[in-house]
mmCIF file of N, CA and C in Angstrom:
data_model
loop_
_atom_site.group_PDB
_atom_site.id
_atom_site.type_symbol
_atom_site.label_atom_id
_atom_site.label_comp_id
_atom_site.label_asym_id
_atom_site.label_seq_id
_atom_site.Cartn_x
_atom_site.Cartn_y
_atom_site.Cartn_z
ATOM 1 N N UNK K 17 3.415 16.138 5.071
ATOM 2 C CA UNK K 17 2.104 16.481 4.561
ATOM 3 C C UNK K 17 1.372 17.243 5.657
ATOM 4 N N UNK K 18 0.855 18.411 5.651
ATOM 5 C CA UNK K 18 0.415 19.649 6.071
ATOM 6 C C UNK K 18 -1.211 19.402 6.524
ATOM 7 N N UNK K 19 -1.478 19.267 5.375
ATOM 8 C CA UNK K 19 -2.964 19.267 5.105
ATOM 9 C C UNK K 19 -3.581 18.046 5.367
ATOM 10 N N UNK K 20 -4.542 17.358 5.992
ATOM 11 C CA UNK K 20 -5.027 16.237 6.161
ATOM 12 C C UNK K 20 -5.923 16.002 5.008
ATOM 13 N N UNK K 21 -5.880 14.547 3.962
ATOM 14 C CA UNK K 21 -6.541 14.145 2.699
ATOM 15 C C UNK K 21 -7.866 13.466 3.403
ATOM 16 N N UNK K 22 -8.481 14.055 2.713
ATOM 17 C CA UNK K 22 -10.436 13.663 3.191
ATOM 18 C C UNK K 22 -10.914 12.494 2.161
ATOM 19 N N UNK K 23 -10.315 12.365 1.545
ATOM 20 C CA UNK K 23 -10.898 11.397 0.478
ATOM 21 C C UNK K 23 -9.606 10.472 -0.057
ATOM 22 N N UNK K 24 -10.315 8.991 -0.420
ATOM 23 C CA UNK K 24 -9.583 8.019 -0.987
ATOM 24 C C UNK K 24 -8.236 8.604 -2.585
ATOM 25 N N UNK K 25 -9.731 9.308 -3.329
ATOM 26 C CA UNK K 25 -9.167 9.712 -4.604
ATOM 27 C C UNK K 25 -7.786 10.405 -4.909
ATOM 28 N N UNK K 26 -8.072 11.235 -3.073
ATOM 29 C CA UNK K 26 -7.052 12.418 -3.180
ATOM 30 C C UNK K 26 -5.775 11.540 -2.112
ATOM 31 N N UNK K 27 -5.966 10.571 -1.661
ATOM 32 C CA UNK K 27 -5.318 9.764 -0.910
ATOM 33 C C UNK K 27 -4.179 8.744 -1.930
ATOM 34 N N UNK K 28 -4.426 8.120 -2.859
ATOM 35 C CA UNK K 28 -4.000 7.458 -3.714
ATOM 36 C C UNK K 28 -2.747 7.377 -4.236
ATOM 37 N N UNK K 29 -2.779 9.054 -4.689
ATOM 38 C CA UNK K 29 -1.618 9.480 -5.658
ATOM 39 C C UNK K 29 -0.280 9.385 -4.082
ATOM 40 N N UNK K 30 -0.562 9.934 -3.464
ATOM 41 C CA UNK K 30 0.215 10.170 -2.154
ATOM 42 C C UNK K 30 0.821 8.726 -1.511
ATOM 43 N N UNK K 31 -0.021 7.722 -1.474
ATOM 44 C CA UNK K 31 0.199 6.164 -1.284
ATOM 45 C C UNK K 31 1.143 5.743 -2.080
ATOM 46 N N UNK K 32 1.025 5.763 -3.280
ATOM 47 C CA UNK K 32 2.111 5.558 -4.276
ATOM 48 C C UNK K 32 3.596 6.465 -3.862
ATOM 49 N N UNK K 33 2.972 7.350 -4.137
ATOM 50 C CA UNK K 33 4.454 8.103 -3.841
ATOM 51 C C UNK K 33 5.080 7.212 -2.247
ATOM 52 N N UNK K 34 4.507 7.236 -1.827
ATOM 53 C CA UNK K 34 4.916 6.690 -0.035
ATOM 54 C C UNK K 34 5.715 5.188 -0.347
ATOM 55 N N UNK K 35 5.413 4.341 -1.919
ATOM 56 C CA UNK K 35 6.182 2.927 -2.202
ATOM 57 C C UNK K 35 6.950 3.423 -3.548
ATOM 58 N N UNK K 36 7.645 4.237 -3.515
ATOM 59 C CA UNK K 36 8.766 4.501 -4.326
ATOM 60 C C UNK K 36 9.199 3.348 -5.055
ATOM 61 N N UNK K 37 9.603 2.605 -4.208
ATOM 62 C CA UNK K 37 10.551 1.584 -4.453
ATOM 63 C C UNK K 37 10.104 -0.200 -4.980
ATOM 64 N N UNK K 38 10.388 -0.496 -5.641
ATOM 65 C CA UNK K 38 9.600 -1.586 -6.298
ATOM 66 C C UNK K 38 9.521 -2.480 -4.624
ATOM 67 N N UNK K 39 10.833 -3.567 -4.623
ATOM 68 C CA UNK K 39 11.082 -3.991 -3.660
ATOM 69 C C UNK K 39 10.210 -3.599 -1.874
ATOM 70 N N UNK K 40 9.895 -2.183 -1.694
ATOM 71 C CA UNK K 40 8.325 -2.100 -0.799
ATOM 72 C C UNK K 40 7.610 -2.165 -1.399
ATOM 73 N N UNK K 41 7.060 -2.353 -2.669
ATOM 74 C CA UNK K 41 5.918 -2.923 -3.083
ATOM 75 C C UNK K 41 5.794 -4.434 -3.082
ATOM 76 N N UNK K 42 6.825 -5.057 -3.625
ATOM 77 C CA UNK K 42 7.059 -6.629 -3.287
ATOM 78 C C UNK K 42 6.332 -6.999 -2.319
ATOM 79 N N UNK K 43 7.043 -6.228 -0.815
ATOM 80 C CA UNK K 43 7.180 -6.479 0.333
ATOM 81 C C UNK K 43 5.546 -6.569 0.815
ATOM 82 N N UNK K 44 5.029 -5.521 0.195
ATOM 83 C CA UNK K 44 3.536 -5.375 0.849
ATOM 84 C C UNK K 44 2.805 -6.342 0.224
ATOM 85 N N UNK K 45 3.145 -6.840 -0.874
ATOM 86 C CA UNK K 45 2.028 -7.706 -1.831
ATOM 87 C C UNK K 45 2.710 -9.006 -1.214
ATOM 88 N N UNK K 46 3.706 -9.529 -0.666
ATOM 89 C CA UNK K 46 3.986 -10.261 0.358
ATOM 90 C C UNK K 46 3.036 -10.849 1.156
ATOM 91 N N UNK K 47 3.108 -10.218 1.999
ATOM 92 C CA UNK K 47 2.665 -9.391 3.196
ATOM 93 C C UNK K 47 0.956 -9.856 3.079
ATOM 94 N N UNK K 48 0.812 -8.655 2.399
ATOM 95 C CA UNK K 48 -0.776 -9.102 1.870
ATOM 96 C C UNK K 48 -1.619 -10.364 1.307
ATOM 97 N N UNK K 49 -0.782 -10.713 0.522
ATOM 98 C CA UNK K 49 -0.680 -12.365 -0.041
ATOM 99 C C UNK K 49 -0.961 -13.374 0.932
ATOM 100 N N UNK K 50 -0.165 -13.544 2.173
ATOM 101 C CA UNK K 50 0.093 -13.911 2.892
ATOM 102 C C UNK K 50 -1.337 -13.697 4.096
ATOM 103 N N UNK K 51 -1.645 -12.807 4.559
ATOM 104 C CA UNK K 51 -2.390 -12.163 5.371
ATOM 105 C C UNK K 51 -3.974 -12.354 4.159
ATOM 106 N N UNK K 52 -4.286 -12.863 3.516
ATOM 107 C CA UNK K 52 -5.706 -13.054 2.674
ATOM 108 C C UNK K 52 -4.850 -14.705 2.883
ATOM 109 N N UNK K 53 -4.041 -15.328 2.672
ATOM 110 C CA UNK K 53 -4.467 -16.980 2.751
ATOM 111 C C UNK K 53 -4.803 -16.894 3.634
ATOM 112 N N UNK K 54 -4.013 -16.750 5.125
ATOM 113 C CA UNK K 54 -4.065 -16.750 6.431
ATOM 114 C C UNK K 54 -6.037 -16.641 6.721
ATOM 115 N N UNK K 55 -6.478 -15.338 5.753
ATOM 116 C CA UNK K 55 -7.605 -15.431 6.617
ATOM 117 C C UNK K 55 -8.844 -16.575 5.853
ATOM 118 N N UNK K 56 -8.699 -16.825 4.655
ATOM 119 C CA UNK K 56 -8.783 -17.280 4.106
ATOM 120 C C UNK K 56 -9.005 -19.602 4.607
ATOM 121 N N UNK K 57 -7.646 -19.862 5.316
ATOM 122 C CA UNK K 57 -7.464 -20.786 5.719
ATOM 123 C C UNK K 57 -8.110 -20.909 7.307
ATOM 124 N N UNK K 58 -8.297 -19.372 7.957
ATOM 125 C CA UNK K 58 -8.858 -18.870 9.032
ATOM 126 C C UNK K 58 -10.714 -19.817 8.917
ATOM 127 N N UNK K 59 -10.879 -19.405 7.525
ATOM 128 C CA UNK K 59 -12.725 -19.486 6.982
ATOM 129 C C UNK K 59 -12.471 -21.474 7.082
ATOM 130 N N UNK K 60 -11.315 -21.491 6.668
ATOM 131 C CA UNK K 60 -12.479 -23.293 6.027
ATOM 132 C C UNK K 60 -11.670 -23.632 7.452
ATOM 133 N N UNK K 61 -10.936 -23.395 8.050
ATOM 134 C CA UNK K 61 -10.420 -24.732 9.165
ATOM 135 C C UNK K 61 -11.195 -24.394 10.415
ATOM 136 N N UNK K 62 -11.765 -22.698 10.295
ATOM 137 C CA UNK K 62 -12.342 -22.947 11.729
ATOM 138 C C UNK K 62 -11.531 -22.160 12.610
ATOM 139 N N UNK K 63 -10.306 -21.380 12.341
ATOM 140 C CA UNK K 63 -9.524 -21.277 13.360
ATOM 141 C C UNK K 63 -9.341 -19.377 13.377
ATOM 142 N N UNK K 64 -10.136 -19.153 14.407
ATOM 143 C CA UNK K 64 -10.083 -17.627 14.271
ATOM 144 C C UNK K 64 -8.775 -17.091 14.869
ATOM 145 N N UNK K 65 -7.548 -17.513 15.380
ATOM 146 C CA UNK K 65 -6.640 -17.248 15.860
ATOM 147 C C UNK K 65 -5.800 -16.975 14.994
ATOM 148 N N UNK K 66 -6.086 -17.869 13.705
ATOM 149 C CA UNK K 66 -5.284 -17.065 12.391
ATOM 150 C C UNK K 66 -5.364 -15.568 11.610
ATOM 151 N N UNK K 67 -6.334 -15.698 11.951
ATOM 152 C CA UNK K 67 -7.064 -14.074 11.733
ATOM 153 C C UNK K 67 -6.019 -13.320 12.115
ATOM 154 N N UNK K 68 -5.482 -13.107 13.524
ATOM 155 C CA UNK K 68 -4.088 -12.720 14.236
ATOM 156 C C UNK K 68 -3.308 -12.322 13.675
ATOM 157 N N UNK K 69 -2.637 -13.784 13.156
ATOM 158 C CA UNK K 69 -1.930 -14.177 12.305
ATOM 159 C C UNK K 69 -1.847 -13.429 10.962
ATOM 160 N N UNK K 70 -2.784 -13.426 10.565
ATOM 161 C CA UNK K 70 -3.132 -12.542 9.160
ATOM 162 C C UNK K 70 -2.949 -11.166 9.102
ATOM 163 N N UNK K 71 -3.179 -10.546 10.221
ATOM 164 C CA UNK K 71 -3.121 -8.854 10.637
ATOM 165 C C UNK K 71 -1.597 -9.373 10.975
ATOM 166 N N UNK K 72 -0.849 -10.128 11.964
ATOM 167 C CA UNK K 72 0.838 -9.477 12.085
ATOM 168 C C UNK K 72 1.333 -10.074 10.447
ATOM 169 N N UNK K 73 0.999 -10.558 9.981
ATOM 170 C CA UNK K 73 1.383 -11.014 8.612
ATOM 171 C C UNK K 73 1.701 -9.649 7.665
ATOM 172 N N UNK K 74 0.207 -9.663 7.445
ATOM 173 C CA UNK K 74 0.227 -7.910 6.332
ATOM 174 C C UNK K 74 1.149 -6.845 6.814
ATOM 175 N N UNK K 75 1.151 -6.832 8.138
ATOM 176 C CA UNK K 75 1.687 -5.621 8.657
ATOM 177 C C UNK K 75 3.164 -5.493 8.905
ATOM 178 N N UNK K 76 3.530 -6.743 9.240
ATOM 179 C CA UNK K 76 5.311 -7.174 9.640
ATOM 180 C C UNK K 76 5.811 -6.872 8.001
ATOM 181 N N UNK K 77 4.752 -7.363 6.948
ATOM 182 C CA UNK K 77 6.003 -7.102 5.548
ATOM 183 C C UNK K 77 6.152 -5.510 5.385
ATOM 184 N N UNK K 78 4.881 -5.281 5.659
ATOM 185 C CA UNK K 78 4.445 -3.737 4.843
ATOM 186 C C UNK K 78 5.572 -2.760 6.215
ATOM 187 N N UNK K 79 5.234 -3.012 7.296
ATOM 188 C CA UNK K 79 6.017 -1.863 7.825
ATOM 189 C C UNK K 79 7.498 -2.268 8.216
ATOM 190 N N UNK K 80 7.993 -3.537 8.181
ATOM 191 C CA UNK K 80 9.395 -4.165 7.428
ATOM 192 C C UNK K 80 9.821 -2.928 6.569
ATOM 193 N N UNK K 81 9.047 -3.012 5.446
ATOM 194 C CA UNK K 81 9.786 -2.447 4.188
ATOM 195 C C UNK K 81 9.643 -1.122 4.156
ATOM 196 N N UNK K 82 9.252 -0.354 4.997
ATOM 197 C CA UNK K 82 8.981 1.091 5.098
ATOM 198 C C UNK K 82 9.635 1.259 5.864
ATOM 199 N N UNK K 83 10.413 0.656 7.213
ATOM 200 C CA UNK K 83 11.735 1.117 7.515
ATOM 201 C C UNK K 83 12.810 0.639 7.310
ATOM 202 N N UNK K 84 13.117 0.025 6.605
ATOM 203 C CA UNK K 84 14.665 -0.717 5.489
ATOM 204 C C UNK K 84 14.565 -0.420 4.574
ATOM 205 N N UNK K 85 13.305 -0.014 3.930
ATOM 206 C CA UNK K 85 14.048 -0.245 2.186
ATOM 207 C C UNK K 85 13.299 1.403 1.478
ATOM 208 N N UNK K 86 11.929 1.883 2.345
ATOM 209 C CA UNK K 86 11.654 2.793 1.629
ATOM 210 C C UNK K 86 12.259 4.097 2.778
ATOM 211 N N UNK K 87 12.573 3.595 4.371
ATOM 212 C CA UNK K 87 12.869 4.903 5.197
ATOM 213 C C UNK K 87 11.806 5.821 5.033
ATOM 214 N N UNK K 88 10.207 5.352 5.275
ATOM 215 C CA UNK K 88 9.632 6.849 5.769
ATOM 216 C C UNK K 88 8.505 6.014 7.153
ATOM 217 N N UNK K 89 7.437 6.654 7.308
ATOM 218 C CA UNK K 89 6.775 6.225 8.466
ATOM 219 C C UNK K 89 5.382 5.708 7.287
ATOM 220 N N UNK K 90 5.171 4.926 8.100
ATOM 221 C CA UNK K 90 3.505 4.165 6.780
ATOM 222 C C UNK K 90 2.654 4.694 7.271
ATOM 223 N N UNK K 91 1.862 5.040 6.173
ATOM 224 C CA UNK K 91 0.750 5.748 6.025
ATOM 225 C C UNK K 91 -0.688 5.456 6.919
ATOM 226 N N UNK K 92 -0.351 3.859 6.936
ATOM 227 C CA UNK K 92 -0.963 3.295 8.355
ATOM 228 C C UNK K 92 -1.184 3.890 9.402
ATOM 229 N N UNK K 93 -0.716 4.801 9.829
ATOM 230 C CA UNK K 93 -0.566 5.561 11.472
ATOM 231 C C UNK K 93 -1.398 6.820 11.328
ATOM 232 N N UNK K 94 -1.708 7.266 10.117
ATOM 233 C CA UNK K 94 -2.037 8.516 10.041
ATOM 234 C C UNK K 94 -3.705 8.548 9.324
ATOM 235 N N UNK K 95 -3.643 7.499 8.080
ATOM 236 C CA UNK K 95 -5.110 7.072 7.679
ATOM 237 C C UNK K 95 -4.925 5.629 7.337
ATOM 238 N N UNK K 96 -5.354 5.044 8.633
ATOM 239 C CA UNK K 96 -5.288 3.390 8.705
ATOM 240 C C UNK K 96 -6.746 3.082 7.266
ATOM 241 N N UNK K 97 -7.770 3.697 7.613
ATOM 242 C CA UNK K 97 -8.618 2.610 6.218
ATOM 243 C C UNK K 97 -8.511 3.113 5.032
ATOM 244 N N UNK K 98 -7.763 4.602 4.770
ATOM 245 C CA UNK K 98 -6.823 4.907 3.094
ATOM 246 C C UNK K 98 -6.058 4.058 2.740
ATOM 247 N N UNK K 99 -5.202 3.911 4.059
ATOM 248 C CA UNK K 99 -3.769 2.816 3.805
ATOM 249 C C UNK K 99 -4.288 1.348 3.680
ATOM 250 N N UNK K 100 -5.409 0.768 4.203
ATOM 251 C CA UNK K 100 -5.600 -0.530 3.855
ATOM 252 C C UNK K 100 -6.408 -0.548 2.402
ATOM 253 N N UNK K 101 -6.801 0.183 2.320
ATOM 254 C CA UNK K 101 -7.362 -0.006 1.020
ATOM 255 C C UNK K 101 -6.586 0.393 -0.176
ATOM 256 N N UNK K 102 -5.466 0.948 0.045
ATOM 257 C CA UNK K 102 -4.425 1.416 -1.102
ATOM 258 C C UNK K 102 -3.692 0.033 -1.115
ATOM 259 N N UNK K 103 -3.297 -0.470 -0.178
ATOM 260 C CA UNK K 103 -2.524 -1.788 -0.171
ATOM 261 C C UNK K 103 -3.315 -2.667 -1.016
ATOM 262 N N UNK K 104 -4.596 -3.192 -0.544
ATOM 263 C CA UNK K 104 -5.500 -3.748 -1.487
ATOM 264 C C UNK K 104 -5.517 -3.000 -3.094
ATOM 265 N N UNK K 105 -5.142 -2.551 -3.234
ATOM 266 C CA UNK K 105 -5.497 -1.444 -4.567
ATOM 267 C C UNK K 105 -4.197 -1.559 -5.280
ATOM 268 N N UNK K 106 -3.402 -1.754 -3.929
ATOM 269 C CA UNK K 106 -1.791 -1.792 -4.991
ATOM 270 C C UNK K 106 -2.353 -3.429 -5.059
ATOM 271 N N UNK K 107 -2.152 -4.212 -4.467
ATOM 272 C CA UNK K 107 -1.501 -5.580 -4.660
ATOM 273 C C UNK K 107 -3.245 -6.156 -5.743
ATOM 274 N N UNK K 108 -4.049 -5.535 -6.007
ATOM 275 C CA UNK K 108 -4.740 -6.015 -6.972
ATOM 276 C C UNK K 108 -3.939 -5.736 -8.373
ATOM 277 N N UNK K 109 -3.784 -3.976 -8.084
ATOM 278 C CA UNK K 109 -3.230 -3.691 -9.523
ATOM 279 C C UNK K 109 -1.605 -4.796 -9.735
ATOM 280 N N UNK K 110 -0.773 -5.009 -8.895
ATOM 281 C CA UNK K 110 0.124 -6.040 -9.097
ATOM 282 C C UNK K 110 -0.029 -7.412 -9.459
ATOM 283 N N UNK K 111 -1.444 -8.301 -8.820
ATOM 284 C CA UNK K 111 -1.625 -9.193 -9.647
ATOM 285 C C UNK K 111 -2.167 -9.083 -10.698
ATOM 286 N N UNK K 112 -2.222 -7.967 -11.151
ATOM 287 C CA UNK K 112 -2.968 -7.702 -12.613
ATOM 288 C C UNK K 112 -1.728 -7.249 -13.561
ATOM 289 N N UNK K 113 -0.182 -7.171 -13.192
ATOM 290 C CA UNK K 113 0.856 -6.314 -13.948
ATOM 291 C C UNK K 113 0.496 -4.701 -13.901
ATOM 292 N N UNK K 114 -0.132 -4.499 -13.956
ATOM 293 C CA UNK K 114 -0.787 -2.834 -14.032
ATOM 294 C C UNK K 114 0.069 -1.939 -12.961
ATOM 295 N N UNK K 115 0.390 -2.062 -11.842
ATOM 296 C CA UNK K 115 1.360 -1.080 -10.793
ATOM 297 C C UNK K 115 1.461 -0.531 -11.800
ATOM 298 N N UNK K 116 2.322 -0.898 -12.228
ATOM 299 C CA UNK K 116 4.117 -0.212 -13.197
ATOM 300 C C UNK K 116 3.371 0.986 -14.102
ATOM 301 N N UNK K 117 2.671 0.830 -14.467
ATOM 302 C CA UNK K 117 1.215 1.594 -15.576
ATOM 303 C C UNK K 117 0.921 2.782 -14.574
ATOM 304 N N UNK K 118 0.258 2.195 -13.418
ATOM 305 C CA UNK K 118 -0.640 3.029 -12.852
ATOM 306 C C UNK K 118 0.831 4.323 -12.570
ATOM 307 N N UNK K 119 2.125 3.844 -11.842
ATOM 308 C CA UNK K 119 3.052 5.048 -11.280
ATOM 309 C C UNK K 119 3.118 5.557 -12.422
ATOM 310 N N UNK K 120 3.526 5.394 -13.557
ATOM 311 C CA UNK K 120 3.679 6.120 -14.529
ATOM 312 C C UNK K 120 2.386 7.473 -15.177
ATOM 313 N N UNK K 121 1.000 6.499 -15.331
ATOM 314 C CA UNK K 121 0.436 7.495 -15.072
ATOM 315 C C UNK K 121 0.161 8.738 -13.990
ATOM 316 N N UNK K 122 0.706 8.285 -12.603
ATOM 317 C CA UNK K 122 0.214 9.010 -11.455
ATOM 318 C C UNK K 122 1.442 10.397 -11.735
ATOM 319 N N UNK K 123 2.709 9.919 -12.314
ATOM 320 C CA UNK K 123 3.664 10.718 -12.347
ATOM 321 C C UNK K 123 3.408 11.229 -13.858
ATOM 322 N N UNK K 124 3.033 10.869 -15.274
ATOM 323 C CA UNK K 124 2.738 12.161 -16.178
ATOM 324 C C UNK K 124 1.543 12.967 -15.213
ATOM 325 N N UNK K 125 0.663 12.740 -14.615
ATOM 326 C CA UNK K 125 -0.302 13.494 -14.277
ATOM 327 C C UNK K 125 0.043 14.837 -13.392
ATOM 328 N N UNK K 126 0.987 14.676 -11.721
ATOM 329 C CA UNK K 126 1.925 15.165 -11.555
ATOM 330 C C UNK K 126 2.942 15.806 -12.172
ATOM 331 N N UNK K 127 3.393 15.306 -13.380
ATOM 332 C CA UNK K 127 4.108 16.698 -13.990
ATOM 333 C C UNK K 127 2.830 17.594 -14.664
ATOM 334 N N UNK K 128 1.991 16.907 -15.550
ATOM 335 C CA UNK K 128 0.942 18.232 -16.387
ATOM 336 C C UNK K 128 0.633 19.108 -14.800
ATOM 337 N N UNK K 129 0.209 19.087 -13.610
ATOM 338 C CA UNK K 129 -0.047 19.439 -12.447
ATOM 339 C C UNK K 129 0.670 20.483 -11.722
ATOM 340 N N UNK K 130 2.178 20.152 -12.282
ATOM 341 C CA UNK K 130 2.994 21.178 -11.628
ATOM 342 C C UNK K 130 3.392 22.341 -12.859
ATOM 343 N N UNK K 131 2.758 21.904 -13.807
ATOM 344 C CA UNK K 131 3.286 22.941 -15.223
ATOM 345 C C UNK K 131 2.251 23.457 -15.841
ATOM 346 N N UNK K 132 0.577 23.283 -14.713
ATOM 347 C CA UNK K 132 -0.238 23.735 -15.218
ATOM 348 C C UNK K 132 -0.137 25.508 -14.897
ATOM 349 N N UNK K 133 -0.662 26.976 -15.633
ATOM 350 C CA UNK K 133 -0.581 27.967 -15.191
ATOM 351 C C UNK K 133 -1.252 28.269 -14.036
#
């Protein structure tokens, strides 16, 4: 990617494409799952060291699965608060079933896009 994305909206479609693969999506909603109890259990026990815990949590699944299973570099490195908020955005739309919906729409949209005149 050439061009640097200035905005979330235009950030999105590109995020998706970056989790191809169901299994790195798993991985991040893992990950993420994991890293919201953590901070979560952080709030009622008192223990801000989990907090830590919660950041290598999210991050060990999500960039795990971006070099084993999807092979590219995470989007993390390049727009860390696009990429945290797409993660949040995926793993909402996953506890909602919706992912599977949303790629499909992101990809008819992408083809009308490339076949527009």
């Amino acid at each position: 990617m050439s061009e640097r994305i200035r905005g979330y909206r235009a950030f999105w479609p590109y995020y998706v494409s970056e989790h191809s693969r169901a299994w790195t999506r798993r991985m991040h909603f893992i990950g993420t799952t994991g890293a919201v109890a953590l901070v979560v259990v952080a709030g009622v026990a008192g223990e801000p060291l989990l907090l830590i815990a919660a950041l290598v949590c999210g991050y060990f699944f999500a960039w795990l699965s971006h070099l084993l299973i999807e092979r590219n570099r995470p989007a993390t490195f390049t727009y860390p608060l696009f990429s945290l908020a797409g993660d949040f955005h995926m793993w909402a739309l996953m506890w909602q079933g919706r992912m599977e919906a949303e790629i499909e729409r992101l990809a008819a949209l992408g083809k009308r896009e490339q076949t527009a005149p």
